Coordinates of N, CA and C in Angstrom, one line a residue:
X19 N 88.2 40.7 -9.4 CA 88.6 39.4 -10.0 C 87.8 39.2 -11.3
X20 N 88.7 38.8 -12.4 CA 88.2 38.5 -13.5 C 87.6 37.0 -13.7
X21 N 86.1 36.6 -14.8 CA 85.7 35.4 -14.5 C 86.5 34.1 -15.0
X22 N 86.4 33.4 -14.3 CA 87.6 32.2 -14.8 C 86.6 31.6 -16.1
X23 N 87.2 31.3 -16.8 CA 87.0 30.6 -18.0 C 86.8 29.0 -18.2
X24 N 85.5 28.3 -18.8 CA 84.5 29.1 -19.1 C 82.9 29.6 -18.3
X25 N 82.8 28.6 -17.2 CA 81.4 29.0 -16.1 C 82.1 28.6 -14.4
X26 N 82.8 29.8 -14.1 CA 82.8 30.0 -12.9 C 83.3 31.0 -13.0
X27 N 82.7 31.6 -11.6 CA 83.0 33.5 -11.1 C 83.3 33.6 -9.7
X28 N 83.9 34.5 -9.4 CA 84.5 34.8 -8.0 C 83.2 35.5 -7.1
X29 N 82.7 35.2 -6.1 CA 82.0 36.0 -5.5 C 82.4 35.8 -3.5
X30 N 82.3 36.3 -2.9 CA 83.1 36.7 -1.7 C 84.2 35.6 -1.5
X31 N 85.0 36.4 -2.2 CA 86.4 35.5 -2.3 C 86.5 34.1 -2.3
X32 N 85.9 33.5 -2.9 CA 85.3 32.5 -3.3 C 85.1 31.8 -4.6
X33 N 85.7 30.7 -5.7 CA 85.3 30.6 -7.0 C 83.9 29.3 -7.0
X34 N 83.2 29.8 -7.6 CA 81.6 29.4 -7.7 C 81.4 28.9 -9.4
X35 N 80.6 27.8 -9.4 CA 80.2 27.8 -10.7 C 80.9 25.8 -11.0
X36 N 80.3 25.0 -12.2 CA 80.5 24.2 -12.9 C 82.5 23.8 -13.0
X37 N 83.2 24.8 -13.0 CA 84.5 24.5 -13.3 C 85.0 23.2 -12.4
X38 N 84.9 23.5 -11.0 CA 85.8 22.9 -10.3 C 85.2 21.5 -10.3
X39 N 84.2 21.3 -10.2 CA 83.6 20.5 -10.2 C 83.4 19.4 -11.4
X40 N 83.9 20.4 -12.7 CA 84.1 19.2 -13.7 C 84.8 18.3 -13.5
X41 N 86.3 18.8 -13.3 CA 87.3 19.4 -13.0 C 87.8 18.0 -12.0
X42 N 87.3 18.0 -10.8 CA 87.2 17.0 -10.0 C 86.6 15.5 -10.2
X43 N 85.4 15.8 -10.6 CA 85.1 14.4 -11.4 C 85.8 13.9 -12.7
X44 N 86.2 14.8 -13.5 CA 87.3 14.1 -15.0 C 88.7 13.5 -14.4
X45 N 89.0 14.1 -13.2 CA 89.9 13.6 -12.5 C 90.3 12.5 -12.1
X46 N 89.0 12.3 -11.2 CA 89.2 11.7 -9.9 C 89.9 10.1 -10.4
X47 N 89.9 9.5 -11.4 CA 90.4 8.1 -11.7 C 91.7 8.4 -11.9
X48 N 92.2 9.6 -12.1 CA 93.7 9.5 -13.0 C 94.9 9.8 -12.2
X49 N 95.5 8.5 -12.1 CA 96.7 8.9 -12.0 C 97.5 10.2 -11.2
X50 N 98.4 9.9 -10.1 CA 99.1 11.7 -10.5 C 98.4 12.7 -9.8
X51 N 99.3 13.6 -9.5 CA 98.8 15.4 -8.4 C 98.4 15.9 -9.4
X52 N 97.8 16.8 -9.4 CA 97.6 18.5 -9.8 C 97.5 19.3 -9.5
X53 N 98.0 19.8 -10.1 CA 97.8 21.6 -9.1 C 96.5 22.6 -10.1
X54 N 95.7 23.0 -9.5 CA 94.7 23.8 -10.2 C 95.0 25.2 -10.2
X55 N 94.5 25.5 -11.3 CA 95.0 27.8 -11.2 C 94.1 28.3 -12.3
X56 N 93.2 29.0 -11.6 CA 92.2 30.1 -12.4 C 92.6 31.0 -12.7
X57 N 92.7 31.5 -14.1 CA 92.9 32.7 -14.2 C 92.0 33.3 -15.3
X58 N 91.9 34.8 -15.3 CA 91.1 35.5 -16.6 C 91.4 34.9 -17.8
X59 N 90.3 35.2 -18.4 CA 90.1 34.4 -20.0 C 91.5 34.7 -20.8
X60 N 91.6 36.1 -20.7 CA 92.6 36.4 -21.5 C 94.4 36.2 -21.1
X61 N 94.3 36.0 -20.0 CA 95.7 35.7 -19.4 C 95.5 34.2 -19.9
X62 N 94.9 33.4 -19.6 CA 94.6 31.9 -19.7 C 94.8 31.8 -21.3
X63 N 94.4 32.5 -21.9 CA 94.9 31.9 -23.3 C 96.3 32.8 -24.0
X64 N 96.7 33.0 -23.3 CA 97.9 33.5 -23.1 C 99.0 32.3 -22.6
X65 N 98.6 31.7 -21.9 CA 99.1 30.3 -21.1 C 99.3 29.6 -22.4
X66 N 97.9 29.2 -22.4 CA 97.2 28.2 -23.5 C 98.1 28.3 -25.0
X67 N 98.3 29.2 -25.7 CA 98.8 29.5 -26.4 C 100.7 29.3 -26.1
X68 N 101.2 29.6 -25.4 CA 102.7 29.0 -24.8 C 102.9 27.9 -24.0
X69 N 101.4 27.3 -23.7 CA 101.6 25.6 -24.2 C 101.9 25.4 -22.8
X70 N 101.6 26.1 -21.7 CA 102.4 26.2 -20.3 C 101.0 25.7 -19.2
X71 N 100.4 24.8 -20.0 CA 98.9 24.0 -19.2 C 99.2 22.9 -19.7
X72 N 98.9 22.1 -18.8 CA 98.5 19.8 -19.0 C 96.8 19.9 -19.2
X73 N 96.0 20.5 -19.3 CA 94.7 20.7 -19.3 C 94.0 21.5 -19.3
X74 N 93.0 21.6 -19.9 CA 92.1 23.0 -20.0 C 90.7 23.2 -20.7
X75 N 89.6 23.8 -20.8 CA 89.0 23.8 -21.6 C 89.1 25.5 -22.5
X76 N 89.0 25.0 -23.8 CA 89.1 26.3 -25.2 C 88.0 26.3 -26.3
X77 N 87.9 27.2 -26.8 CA 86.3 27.5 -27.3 C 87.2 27.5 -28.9
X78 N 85.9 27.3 -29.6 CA 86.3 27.5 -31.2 C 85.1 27.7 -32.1
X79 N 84.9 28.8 -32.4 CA 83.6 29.4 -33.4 C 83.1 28.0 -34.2
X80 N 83.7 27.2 -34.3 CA 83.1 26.0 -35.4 C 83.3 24.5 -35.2
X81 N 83.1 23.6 -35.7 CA 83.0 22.2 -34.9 C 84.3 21.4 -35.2
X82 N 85.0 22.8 -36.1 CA 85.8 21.9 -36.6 C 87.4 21.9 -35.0
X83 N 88.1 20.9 -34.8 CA 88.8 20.4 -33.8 C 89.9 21.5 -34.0
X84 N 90.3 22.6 -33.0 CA 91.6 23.5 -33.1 C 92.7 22.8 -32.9
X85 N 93.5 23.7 -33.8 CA 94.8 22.9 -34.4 C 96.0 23.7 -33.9
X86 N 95.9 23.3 -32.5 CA 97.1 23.9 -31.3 C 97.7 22.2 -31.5
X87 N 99.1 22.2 -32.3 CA 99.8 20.6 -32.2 C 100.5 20.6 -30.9
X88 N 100.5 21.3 -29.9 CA 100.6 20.5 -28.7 C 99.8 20.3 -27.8
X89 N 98.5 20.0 -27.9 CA 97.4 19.7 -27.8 C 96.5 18.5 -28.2
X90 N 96.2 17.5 -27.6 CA 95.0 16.5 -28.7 C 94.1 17.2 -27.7
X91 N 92.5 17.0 -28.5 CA 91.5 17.5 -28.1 C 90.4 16.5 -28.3
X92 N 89.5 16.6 -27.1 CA 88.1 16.0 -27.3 C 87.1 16.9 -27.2
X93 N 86.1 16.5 -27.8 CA 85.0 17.0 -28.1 C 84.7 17.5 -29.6
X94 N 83.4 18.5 -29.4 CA 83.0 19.4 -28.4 C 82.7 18.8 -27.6
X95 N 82.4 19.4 -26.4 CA 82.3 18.8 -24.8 C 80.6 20.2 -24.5
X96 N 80.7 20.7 -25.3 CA 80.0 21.9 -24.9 C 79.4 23.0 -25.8
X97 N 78.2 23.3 -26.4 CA 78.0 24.8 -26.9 C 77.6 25.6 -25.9
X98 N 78.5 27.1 -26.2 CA 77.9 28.2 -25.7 C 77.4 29.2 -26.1
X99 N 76.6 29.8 -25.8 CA 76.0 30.9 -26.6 C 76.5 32.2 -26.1
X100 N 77.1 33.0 -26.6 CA 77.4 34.5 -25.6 C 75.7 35.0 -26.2
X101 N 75.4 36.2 -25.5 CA 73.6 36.6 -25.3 C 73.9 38.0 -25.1
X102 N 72.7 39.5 -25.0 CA 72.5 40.2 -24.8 C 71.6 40.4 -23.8
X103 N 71.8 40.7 -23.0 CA 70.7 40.9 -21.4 C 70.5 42.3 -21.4
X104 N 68.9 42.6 -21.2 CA 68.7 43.5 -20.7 C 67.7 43.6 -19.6
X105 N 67.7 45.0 -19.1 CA 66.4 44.9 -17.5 C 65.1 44.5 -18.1
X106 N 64.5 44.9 -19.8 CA 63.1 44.4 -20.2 C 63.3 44.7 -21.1
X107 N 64.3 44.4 -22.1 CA 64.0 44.4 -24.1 C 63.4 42.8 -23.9
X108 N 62.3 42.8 -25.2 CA 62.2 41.9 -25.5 C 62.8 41.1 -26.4
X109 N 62.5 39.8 -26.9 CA 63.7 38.9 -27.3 C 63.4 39.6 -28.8
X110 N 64.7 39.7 -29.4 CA 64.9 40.3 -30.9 C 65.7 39.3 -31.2
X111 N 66.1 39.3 -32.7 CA 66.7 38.8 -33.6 C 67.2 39.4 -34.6
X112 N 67.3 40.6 -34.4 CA 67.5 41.7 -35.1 C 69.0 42.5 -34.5
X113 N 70.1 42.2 -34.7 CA 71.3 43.3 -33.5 C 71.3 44.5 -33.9
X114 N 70.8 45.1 -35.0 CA 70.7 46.4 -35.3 C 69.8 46.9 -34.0
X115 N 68.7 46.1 -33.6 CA 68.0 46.9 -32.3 C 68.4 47.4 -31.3
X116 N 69.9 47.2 -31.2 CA 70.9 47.7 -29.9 C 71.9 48.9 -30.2
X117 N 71.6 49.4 -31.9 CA 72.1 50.7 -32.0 C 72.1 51.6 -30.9
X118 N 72.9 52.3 -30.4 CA 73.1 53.5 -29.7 C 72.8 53.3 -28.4
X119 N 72.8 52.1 -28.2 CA 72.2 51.4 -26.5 C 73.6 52.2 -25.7
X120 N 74.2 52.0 -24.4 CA 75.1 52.2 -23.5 C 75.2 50.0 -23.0
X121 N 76.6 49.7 -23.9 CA 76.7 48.3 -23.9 C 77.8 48.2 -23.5
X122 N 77.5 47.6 -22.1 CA 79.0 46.8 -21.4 C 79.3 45.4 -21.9
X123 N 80.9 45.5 -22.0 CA 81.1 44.6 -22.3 C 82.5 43.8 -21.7
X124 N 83.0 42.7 -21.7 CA 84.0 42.3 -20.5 C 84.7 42.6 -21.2
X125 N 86.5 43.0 -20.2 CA 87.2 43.4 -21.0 C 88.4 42.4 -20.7
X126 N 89.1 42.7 -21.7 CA 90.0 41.6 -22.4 C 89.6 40.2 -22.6
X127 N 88.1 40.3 -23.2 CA 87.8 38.8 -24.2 C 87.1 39.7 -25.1
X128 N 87.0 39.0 -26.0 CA 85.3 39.2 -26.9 C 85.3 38.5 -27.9
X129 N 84.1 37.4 -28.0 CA 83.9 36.5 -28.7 C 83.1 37.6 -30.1
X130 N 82.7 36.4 -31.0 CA 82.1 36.9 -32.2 C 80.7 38.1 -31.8
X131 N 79.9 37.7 -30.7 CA 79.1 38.9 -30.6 C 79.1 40.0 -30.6
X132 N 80.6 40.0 -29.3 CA 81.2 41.5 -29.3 C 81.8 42.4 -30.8
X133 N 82.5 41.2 -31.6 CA 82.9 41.6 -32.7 C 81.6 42.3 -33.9
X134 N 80.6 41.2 -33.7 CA 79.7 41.9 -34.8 C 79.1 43.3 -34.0
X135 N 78.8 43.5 -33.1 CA 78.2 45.0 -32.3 C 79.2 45.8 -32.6
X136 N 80.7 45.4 -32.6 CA 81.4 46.5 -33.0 C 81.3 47.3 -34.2
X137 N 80.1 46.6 -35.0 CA 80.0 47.4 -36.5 C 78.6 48.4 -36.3
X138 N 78.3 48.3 -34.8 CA 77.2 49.5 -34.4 C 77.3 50.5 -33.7
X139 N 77.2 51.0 -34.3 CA 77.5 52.9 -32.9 C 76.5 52.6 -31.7
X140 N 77.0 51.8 -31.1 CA 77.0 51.6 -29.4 C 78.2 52.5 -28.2
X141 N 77.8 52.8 -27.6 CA 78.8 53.0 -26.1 C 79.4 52.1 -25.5
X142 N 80.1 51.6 -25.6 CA 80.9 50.5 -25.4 C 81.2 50.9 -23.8
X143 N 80.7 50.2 -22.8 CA 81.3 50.4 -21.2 C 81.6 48.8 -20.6
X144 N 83.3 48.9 -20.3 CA 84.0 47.7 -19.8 C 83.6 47.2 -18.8
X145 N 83.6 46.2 -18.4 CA 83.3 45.5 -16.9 C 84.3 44.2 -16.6
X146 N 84.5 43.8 -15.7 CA 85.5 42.8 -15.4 C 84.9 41.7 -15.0
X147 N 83.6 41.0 -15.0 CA 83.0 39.9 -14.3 C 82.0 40.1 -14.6
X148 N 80.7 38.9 -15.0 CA 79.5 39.5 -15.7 C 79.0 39.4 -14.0
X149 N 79.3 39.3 -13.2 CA 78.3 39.9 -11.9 C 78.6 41.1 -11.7
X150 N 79.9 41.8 -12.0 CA 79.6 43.4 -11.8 C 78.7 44.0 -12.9
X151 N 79.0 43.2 -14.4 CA 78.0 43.5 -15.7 C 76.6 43.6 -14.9
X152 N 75.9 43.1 -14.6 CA 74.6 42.2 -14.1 C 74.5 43.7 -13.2
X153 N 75.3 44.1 -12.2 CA 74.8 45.0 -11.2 C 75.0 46.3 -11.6
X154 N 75.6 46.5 -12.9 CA 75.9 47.8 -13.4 C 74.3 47.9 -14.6
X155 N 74.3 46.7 -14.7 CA 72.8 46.4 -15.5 C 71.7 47.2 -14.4
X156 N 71.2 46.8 -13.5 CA 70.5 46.9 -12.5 C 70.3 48.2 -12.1
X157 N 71.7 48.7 -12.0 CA 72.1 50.0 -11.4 C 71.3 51.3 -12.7
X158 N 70.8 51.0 -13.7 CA 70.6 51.6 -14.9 C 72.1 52.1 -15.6
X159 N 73.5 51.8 -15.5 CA 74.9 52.5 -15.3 C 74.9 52.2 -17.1
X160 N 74.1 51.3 -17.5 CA 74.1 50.4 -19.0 C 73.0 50.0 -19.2
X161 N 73.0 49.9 -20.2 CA 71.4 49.7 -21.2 C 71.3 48.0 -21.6
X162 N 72.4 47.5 -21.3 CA 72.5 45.9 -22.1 C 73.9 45.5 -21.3
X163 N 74.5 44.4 -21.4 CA 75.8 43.7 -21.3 C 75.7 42.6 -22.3
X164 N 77.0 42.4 -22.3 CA 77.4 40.7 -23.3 C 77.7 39.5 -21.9
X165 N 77.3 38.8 -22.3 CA 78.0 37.5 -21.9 C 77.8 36.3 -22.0
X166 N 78.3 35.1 -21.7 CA 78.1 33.1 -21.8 C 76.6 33.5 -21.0
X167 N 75.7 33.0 -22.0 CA 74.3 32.4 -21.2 C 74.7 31.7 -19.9
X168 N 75.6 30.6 -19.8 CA 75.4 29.8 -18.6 C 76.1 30.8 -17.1
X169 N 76.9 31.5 -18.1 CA 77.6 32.3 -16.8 C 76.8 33.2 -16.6
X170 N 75.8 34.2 -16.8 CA 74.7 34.7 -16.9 C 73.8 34.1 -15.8
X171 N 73.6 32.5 -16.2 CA 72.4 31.9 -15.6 C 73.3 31.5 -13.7
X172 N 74.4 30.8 -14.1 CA 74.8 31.2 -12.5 C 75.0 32.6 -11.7
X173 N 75.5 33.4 -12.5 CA 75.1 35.0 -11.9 C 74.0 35.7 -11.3
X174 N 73.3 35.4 -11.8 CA 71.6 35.8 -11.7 C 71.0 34.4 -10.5
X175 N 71.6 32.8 -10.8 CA 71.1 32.5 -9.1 C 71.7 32.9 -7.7
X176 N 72.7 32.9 -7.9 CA 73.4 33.7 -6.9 C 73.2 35.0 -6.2
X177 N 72.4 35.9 -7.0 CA 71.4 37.1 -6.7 C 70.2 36.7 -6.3
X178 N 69.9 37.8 -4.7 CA 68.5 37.8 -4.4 C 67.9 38.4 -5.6
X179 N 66.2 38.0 -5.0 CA 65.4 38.2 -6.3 C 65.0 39.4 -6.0
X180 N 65.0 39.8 -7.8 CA 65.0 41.2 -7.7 C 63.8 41.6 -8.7
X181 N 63.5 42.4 -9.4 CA 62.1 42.4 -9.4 C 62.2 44.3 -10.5
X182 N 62.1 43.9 -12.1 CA 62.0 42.8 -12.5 C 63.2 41.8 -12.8
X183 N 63.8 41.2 -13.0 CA 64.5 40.4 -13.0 C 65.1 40.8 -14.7
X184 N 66.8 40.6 -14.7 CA 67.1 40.9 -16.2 C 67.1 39.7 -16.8
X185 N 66.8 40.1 -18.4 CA 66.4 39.2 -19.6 C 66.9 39.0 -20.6
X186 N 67.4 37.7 -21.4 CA 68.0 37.6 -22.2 C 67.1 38.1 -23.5
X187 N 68.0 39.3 -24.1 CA 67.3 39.7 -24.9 C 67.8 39.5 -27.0
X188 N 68.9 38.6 -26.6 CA 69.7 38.6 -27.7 C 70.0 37.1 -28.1
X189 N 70.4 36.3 -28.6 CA 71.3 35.2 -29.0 C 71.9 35.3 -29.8
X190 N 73.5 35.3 -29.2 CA 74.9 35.6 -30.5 C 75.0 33.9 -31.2
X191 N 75.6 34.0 -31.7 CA 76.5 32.4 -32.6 C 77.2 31.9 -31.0
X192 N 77.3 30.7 -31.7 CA 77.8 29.8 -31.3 C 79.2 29.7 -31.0
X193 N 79.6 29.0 -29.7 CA 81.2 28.7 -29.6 C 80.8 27.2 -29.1
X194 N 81.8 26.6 -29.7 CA 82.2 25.2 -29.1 C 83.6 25.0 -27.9
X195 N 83.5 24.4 -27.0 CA 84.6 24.1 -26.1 C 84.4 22.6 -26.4
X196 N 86.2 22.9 -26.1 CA 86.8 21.5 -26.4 C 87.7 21.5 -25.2
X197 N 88.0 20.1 -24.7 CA 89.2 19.6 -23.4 C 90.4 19.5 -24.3
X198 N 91.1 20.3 -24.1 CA 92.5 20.2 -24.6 C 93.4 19.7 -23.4
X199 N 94.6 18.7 -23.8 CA 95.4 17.8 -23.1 C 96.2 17.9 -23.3
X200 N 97.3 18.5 -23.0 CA 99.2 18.3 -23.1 C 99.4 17.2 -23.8
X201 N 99.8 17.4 -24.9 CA 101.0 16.1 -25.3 C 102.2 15.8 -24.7
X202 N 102.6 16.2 -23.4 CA 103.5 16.4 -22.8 C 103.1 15.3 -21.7
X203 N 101.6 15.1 -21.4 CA 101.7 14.0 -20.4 C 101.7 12.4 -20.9
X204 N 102.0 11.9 -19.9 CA 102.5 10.6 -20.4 C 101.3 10.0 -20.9
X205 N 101.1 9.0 -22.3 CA 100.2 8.4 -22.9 C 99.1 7.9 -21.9
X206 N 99.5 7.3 -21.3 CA 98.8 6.3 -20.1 C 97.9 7.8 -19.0
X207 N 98.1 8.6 -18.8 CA 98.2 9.3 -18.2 C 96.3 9.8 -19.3
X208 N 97.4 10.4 -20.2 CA 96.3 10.6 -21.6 C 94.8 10.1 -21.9
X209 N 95.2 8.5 -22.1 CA 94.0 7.7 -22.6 C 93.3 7.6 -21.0
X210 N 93.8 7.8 -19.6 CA 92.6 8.2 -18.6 C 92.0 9.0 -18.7
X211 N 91.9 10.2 -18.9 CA 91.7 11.4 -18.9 C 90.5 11.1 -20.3
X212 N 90.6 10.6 -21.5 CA 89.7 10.7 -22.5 C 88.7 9.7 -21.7
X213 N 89.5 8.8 -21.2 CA 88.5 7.0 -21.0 C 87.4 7.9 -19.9
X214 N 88.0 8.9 -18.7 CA 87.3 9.2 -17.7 C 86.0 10.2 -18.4
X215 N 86.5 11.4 -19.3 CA 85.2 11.6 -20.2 C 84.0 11.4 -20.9
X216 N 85.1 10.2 -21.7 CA 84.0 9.2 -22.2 C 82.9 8.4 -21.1
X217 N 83.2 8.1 -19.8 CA 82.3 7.9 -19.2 C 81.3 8.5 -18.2
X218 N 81.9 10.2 -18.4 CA 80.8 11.4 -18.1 C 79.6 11.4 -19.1
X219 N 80.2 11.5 -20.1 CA 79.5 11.1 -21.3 C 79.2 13.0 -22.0
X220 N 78.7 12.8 -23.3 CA 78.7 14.6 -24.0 C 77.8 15.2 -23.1
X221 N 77.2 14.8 -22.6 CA 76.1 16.1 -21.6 C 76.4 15.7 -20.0
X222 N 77.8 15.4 -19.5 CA 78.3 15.2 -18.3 C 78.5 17.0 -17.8
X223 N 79.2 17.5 -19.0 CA 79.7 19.2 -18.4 C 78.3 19.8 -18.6
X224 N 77.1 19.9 -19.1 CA 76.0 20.8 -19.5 C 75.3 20.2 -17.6
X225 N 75.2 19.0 -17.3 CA 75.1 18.4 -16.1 C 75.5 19.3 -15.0
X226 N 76.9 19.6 -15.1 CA 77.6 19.9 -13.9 C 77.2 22.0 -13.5
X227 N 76.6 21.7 -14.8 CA 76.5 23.6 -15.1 C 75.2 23.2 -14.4
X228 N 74.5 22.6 -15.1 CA 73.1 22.8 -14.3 C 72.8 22.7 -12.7
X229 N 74.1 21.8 -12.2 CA 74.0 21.4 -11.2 C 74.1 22.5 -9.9
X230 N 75.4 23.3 -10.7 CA 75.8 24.4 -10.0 C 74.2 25.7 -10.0
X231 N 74.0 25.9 -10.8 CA 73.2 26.7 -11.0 C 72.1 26.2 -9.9
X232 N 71.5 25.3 -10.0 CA 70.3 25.0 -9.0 C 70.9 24.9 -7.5
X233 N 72.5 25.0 -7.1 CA 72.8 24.7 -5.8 C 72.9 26.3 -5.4
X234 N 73.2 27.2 -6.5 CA 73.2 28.3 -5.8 C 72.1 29.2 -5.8
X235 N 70.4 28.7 -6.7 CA 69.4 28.8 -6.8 C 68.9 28.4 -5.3
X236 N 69.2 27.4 -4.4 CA 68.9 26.8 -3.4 C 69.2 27.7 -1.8
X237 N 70.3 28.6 -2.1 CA 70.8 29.0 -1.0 C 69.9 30.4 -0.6

């Protein structure tokens, strides 16, 4: 199973992580059924793109608001960082230091990190979920992986402790997520859904990530 987009991941048949839970609370005042459907990043903006979602959250390199016109958007709601993990590099700032490493990376997404490594003679090895990334990490199978810090950070609580523990050893640029909203649902419908936001407040979704992370820290 590929990771649902943008911090939850499948683990014994099971979806785990911040999503559902935003998800449920941005809800709960509004109006109206829904039906919920996870799918891989790249099918999902595939959707996203033929306009065939009432909701969602979408990432945008810059702060400026994406200009999908069948969409209003709020936010950002969120920065994420995609990262370099490794079993014990230390933190660099330098991406030339990952020349000729063996670097997994997910396949069918890749944000701007993946894009700039692509101008490095790296080994490029695919993975479908950064928990298989993480255990192929482990396994020595790769020298590094890419992926979202926070999905990273629920991946790793979800693992017993292991010893030494992998390490963020990179920080890519920036993506913003934004709540994109059908123009298709009814106005009234609409201004719930912002009004219910607005009273999560901008660090309601950073909340719900943390929240997840420490519940599966706890088990």
């Amino acid at each position: 199973m590929l990771d649902e987009a943008p911090f939850s991941h499948i683990r014994e048949n099971r979806r785990q992580g911040c999503d559902p839970a935003f998800y449920r609370e941005l809800l709960a005042s509004v109006s109206g059924s829904y039906r919920f459907n996870g799918y891989p990043i790249n099918r999902l903006m595939e959707i996203f793109a033929r306009a065939e979602t009432d909701l969602m959250v979408t990432s945008s390199p810059t702060l400026a608001v994406p200009s999908n016109p069948a969409f209003e958007y709020i936010g950002p709601i969120f920065e994420l960082y995609d990262v370099i993990i490794t079993r014990d590099r230390p933190m660099t700032s330098r991406l030339a230091d990952f020349n000729q490493v063996r670097m997994g990376q997910p396949t069918g997404v890749c944000w701007m990190l993946c894009q700039d490594l692509a101008k490095l003679a790296i080994v490029k090895r695919p993975f479908y979920s950064v928990d298989q990334g993480v255990r192929l990490l482990m396994a020595n199978r790769v020298d590094a992986i890419v992926a979202p810090e926070t999905m990273f950070r629920l991946v790793l609580a979800g693992l017993p402790a292991q010893a030494p523990a992998p390490v963020i050893s990179y920080h890519g640029p920036s993506q913003y997520l934004f709540l994109a909203i059908h123009r298709q649902l009814p106005a009234e419908q609409r201004q719930q859904i912002r009004a219910s936001f607005d009273k999560m407040g901008p660090d309601g979704y950073r909340h719900l990530c943390d929240q997840a992370i420490k519940q599966l820290s706890w088990r």
